[in-house]
CSV table of C-alpha atoms and ligand atoms in Angstrom, one decimal:
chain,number,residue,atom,x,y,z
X,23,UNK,CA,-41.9,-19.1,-37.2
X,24,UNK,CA,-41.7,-23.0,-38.1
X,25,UNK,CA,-39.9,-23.7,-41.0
X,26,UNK,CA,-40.1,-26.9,-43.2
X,27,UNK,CA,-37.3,-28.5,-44.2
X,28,UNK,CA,-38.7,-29.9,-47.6
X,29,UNK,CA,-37.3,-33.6,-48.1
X,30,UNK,CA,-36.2,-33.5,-51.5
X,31,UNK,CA,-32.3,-32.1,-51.4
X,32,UNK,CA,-32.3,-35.1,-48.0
X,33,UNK,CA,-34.7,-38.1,-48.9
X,34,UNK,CA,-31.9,-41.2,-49.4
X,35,UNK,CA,-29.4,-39.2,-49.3
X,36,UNK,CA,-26.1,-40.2,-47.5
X,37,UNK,CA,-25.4,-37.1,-45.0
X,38,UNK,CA,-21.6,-36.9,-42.9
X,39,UNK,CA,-22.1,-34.9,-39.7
X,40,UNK,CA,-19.0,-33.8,-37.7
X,41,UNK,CA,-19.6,-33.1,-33.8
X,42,UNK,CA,-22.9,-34.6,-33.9
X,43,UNK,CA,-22.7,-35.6,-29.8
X,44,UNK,CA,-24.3,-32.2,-29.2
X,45,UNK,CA,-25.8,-28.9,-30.0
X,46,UNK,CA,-26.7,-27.9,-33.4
X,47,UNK,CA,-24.4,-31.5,-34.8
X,48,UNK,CA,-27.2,-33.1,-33.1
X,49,UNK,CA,-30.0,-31.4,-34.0
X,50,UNK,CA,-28.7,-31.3,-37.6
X,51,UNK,CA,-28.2,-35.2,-37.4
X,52,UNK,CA,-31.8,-36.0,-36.1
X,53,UNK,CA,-33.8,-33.3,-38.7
X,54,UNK,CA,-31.6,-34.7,-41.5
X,55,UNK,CA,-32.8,-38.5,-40.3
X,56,UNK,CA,-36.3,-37.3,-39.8
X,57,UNK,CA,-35.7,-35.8,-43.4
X,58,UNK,CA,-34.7,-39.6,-44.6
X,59,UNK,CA,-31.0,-39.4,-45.3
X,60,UNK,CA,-28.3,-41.7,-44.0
X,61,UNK,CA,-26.5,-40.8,-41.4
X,62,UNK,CA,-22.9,-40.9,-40.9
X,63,UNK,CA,-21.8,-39.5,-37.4
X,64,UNK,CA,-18.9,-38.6,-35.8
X,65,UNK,CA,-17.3,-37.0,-32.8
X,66,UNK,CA,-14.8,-37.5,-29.7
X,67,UNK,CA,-17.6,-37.4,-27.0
X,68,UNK,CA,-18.5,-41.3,-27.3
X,69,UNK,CA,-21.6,-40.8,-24.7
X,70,UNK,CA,-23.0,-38.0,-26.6
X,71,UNK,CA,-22.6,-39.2,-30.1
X,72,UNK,CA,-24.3,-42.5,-28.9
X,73,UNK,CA,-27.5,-40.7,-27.6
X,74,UNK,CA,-27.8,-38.9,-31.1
X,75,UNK,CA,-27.3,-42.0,-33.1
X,76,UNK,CA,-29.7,-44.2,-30.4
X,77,UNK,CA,-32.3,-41.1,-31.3
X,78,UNK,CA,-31.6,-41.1,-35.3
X,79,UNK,CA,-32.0,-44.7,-35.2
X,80,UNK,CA,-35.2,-44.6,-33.3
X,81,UNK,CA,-36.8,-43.1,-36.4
X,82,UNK,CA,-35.5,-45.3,-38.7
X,83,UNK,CA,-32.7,-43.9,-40.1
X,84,UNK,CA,-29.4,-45.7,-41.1
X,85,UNK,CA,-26.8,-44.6,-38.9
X,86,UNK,CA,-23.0,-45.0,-38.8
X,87,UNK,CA,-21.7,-43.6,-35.6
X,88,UNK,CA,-17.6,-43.8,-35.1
X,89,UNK,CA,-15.3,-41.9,-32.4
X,90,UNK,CA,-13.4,-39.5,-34.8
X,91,UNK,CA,-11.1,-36.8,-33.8
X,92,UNK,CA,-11.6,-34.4,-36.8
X,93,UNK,CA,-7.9,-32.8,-35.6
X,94,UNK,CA,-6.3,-36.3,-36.6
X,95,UNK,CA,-5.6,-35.7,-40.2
X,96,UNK,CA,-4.6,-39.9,-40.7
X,97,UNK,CA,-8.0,-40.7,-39.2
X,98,UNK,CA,-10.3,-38.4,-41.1
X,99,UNK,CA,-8.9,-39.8,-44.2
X,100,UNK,CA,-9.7,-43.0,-43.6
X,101,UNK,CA,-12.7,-42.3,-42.3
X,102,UNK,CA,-13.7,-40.7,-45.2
X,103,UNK,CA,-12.8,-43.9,-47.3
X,104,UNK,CA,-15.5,-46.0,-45.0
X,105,UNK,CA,-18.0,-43.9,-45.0
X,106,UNK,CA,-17.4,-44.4,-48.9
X,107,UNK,CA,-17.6,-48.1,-48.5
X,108,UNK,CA,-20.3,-48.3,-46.3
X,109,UNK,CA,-22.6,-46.3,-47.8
X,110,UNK,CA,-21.3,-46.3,-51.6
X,111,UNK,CA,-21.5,-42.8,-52.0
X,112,UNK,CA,-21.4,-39.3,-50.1
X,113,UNK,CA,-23.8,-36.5,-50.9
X,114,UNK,CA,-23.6,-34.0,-48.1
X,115,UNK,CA,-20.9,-32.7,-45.5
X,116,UNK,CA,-21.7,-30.4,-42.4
X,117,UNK,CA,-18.5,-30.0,-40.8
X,118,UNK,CA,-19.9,-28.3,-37.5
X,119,UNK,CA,-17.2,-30.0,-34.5
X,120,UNK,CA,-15.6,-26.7,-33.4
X,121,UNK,CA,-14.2,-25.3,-29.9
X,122,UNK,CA,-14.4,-22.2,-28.0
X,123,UNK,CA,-12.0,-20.4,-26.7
X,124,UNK,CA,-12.2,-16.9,-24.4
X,125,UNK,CA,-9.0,-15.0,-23.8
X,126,UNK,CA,-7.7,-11.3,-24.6
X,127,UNK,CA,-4.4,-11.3,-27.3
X,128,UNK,CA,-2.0,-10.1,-24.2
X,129,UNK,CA,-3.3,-13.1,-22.0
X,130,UNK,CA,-4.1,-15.8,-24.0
X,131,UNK,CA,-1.5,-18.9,-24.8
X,132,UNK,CA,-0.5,-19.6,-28.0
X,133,UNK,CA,-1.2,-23.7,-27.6
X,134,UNK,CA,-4.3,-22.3,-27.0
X,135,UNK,CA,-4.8,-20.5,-29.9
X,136,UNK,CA,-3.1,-23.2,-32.2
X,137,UNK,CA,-5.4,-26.0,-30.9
X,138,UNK,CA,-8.5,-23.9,-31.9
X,139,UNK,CA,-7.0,-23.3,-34.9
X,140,UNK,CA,-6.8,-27.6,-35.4
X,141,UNK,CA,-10.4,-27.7,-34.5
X,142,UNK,CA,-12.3,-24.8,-36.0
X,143,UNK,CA,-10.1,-24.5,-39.0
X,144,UNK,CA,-8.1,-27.4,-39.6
X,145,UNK,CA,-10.8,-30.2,-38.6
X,146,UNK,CA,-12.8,-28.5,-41.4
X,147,UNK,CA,-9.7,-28.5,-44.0
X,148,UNK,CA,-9.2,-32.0,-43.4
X,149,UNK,CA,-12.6,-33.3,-43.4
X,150,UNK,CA,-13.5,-31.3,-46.5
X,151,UNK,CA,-10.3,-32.6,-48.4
X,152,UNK,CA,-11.1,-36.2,-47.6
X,153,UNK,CA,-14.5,-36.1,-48.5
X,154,UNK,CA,-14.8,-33.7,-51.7
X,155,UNK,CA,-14.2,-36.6,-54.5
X,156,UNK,CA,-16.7,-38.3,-53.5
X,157,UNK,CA,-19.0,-35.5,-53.0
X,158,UNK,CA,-18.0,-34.8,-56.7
X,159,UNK,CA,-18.6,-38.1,-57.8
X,160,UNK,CA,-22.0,-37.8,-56.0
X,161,UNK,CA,-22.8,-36.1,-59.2
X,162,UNK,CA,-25.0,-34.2,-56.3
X,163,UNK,CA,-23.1,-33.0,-53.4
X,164,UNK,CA,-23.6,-30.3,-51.1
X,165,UNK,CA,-20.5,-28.9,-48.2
X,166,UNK,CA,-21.8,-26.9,-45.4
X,167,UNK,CA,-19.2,-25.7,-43.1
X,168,UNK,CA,-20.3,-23.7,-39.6
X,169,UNK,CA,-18.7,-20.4,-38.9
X,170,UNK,CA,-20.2,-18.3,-36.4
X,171,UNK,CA,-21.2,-14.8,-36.1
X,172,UNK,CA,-17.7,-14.0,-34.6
X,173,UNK,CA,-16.2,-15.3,-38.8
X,174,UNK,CA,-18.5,-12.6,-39.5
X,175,UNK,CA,-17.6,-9.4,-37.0
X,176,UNK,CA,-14.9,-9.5,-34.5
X,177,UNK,CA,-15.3,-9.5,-30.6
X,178,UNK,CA,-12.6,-8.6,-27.6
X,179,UNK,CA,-11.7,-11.3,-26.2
X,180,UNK,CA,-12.4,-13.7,-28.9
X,181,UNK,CA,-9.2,-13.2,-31.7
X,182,UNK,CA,-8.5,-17.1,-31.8
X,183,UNK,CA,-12.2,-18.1,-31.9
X,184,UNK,CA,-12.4,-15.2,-34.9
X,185,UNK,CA,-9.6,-15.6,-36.6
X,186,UNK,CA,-10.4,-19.5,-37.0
X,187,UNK,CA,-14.0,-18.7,-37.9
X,188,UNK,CA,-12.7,-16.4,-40.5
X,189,UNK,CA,-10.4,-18.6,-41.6
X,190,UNK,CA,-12.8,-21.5,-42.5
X,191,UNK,CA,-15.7,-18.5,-43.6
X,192,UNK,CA,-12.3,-17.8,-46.5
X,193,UNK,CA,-11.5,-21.6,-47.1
X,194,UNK,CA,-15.1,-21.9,-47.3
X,195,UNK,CA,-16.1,-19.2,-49.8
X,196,UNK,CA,-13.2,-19.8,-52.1
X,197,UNK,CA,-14.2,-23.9,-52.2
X,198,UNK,CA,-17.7,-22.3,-53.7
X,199,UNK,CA,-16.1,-20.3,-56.4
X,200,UNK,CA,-13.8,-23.5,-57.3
X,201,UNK,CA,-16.5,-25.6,-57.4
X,202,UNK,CA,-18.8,-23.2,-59.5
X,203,UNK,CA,-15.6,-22.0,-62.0
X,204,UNK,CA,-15.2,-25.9,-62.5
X,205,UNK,CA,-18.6,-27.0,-62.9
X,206,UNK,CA,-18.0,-29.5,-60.2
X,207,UNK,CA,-22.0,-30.5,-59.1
X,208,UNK,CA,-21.3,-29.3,-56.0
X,209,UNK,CA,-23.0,-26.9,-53.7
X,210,UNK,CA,-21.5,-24.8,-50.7
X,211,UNK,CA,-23.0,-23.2,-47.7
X,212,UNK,CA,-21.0,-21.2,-45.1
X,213,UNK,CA,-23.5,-21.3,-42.1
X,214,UNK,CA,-22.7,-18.3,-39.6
X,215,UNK,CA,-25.0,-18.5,-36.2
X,216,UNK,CA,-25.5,-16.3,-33.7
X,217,UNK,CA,-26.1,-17.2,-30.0
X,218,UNK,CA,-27.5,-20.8,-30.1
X,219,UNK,CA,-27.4,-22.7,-26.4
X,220,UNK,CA,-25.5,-25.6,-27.1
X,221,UNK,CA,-22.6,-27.9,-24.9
X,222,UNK,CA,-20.3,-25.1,-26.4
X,223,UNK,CA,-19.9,-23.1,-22.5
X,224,UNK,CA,-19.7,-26.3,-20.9
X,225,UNK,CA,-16.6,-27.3,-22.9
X,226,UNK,CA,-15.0,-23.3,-23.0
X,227,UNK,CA,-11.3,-23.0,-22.9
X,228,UNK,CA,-10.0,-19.1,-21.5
X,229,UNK,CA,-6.9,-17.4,-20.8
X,230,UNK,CA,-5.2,-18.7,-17.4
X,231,UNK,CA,-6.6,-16.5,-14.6
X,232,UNK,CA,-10.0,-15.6,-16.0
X,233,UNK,CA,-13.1,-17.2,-14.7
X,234,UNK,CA,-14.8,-19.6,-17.0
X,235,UNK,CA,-17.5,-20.3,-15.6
X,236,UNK,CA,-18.5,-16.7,-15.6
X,237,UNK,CA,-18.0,-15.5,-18.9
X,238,UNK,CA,-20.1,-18.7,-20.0
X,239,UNK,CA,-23.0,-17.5,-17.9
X,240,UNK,CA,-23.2,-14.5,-19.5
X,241,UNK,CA,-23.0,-16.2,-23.0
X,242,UNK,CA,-25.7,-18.9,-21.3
X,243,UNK,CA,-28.1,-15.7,-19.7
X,244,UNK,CA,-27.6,-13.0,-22.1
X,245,UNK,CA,-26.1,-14.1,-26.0
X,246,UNK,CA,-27.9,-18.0,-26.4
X,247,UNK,CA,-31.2,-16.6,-27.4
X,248,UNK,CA,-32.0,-19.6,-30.4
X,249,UNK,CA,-31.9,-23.4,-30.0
X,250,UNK,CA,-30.2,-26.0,-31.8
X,251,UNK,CA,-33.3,-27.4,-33.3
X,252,UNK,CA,-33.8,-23.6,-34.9
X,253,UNK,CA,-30.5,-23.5,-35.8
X,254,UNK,CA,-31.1,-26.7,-37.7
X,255,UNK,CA,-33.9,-25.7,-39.1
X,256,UNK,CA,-32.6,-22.9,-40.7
X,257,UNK,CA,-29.5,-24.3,-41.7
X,258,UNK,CA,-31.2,-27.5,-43.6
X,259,UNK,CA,-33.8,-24.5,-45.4
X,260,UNK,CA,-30.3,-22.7,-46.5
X,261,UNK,CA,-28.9,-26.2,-47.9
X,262,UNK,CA,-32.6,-26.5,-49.8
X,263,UNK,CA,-32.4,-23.2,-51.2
X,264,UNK,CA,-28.4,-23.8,-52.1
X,265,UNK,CA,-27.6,-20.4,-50.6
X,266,UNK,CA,-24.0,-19.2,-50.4
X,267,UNK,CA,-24.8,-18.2,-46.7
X,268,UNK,CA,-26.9,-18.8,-44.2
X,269,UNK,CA,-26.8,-16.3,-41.3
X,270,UNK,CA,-29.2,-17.8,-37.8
X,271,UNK,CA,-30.6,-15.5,-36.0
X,272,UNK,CA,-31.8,-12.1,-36.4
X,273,UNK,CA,-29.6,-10.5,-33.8
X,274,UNK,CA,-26.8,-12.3,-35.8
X,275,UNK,CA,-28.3,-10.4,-39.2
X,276,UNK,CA,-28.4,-7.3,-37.8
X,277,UNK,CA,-24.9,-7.5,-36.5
X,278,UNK,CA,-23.7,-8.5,-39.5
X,279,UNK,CA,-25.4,-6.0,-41.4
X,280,UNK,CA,-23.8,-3.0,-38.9
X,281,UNK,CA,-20.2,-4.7,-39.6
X,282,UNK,CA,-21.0,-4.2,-43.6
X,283,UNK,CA,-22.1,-0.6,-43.3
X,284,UNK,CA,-19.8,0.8,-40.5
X,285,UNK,CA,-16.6,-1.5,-40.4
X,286,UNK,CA,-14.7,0.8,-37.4
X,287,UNK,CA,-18.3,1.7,-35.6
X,288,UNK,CA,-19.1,-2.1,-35.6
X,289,UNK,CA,-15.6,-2.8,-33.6
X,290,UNK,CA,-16.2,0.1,-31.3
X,291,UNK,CA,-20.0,-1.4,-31.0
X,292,UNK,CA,-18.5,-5.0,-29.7
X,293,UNK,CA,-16.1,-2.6,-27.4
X,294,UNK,CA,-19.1,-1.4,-25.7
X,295,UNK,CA,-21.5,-4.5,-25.9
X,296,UNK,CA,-18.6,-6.6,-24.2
X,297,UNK,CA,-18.2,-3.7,-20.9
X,298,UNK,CA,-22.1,-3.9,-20.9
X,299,UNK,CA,-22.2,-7.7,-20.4
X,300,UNK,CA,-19.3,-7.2,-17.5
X,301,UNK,CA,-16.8,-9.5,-20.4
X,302,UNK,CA,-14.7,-6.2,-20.5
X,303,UNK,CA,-12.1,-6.3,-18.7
X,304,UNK,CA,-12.7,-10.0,-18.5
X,305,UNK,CA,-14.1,-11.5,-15.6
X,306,UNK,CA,-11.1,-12.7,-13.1
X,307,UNK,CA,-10.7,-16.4,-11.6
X,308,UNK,CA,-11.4,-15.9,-7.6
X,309,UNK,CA,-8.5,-18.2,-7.1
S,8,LIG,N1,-23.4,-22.3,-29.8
S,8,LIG,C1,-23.2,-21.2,-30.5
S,8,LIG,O1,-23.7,-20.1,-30.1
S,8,LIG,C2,-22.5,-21.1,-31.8
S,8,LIG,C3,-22.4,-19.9,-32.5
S,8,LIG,C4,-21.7,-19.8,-33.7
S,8,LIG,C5,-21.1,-21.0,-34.1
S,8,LIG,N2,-21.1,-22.1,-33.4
S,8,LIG,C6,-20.4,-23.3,-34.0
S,8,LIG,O2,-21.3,-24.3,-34.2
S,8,LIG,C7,-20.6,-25.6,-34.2
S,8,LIG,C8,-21.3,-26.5,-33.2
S,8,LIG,O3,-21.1,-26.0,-31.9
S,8,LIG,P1,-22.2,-26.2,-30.8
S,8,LIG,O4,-22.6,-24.9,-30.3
S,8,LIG,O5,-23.3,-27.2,-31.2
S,8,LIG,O6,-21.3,-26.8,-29.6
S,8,LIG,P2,-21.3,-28.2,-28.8
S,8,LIG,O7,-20.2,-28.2,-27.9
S,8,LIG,O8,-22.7,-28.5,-28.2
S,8,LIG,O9,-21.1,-29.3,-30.0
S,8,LIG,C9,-19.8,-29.4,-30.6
S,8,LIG,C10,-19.4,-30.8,-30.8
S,8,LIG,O10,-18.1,-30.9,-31.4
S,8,LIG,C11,-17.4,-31.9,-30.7
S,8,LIG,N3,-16.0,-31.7,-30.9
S,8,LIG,C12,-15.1,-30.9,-30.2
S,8,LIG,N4,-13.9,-31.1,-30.6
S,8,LIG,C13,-13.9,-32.1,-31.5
S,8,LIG,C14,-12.9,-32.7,-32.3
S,8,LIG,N5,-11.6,-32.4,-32.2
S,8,LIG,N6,-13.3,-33.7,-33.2
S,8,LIG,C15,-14.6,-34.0,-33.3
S,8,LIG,N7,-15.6,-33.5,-32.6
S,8,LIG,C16,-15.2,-32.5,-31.7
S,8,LIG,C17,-17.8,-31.8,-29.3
S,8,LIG,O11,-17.5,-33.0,-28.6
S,8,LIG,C18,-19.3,-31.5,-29.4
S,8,LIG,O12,-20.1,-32.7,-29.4
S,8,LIG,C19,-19.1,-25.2,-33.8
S,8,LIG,O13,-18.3,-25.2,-34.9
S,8,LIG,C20,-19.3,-23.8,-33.2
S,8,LIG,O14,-18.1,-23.1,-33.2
S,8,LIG,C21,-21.8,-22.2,-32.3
């Protein structure tokens, strides 16, 4: 199915994009330019962010691209502030740069968990703090933060990844209510994909002694069934239609939809989907 992102919620409007050198950050960035907003582009991959604003640019959009660690607290708050000045005011913030991370509870180390916790959940608390006055003052703002699936149902071998994409699915949620109990004229969408193929297995953390490259071909073969540009797509028709939350992909629906009606027989589905994809017990590291 093509969808159309209608122009009016994007057409000279000033966009901020977090982890737009890749993956659905990218795709977001180029459909929002295509759309006619302004650009404001971040990420730590300087290569990658350069080839989406080279391509954003190439259609005419105006495009501010900066190196910006979203886990530096200091830095996104200045950032935020020139954005501000550059553009003179901020309507929407996607705050999509996010980590994975594979590793069972009894294995995994706990830098490892905190640090996807500074991404997943923290980049998004930071980001979101910096730039919600000015969305405010937008008088029309919109915040889109992107969960996953996994802030949706839990998975062995993911409990950092979930518990950080629940985290920001909670931070997320509440921010909507606030901003709906205040009257603040702003809009929030908690965007939770399914399997999209992006950079995200190239750059997978796991557990010391399990393989990564292995459990990121069977994500790569068997779970990234939807590209960024559909991802994009949908996300951008969710922002149009101000939904609460957008859920990509129908595998990602009907999981989601299992985990409402059967909480337990959802957990003891992932049990078995993860030994049917050879993730259970995780795949070891041949060194
Ligand atoms: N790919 C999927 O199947 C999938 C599914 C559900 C949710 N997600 C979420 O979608 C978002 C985008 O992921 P993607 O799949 O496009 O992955 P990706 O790796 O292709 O893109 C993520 C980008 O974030 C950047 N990034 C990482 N750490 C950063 C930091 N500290 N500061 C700034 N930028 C940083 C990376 O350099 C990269 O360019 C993530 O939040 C991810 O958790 C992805």
């Amino acid at each position: 199915m093509t969808r159309r992102t209608g122009t009016t919620r994007f057409t000279g409007k000033v966009a901020v994009v977090t982890g737009a050198g890749s993956g659905i950050g990218r795709a977001l960035a180029l459909r929002l330019a295509g759309s006619g907003a302004a650009l404001a582009i971040s990420d730590v991959d300087a290569a990658g962010l350069a080839e989406t604003a080279d391509r954003c640019k190439a259609g005419g959009a105006d495009v501010k691209a900066d190196h910006l660690d979203v886990t530096d607290r200091d830095a996104v708050v200045s950032y935020a502030g020139d954005v501000l000045t550059r553009f003179g005011t901020v309507n929407q913030l996607y705050n999509n740069a996010g980590i994975a991370y594979y590793g069972e509870v009894e294995r995994a180390r706990l830098e490892d968990v905190e640090h996807i916790f500074k991404v997943n959940f923290w980049g998004a608390v930071y980001a979101t703090t910096a730039f919600l006055p000015h969305l405010v003052a937008s008088g029309d703002g919109h915040l889109v933060t992107v969960s996953s699936l996994f802030g949706l149902i839990t998975f062995p071998g993911q409990s950092a990844y979930n518990a950080s994409k629940f985290a920001v699915r909670g931070f997320t949620e509440a921010l909507r209510q606030e901003m709906l109990a205040a009257r603040h004229p702003v809009h929030v969408t908690c965007v939770h994909p399914g399997g999209i193929r992006t950079g995200i297995t190239r750059r997978l953390a796991v557990a010391d002694g399990l393989d990564a490259d292995a459990i990121a071909g069977v994500f790569d073969r068997r779970l990234a069934l939807h590209s960024p540009e559909m991802a994009a797509a949908v996300i951008l028709d969710g922002v149009r239609r101000r939904r609460a939350r957008v859920v990509v992909g129908a595998e990602a629906k009907a999981l989601d939809w299992l985990a409402r009606v059967t909480p337990s027989g959802s957990q003891r589905a992932g049990v078995l989907m993860a030994r049917l994809l050879g993730l259970s017990p995780s795949p070891r590291s041949a060194l």
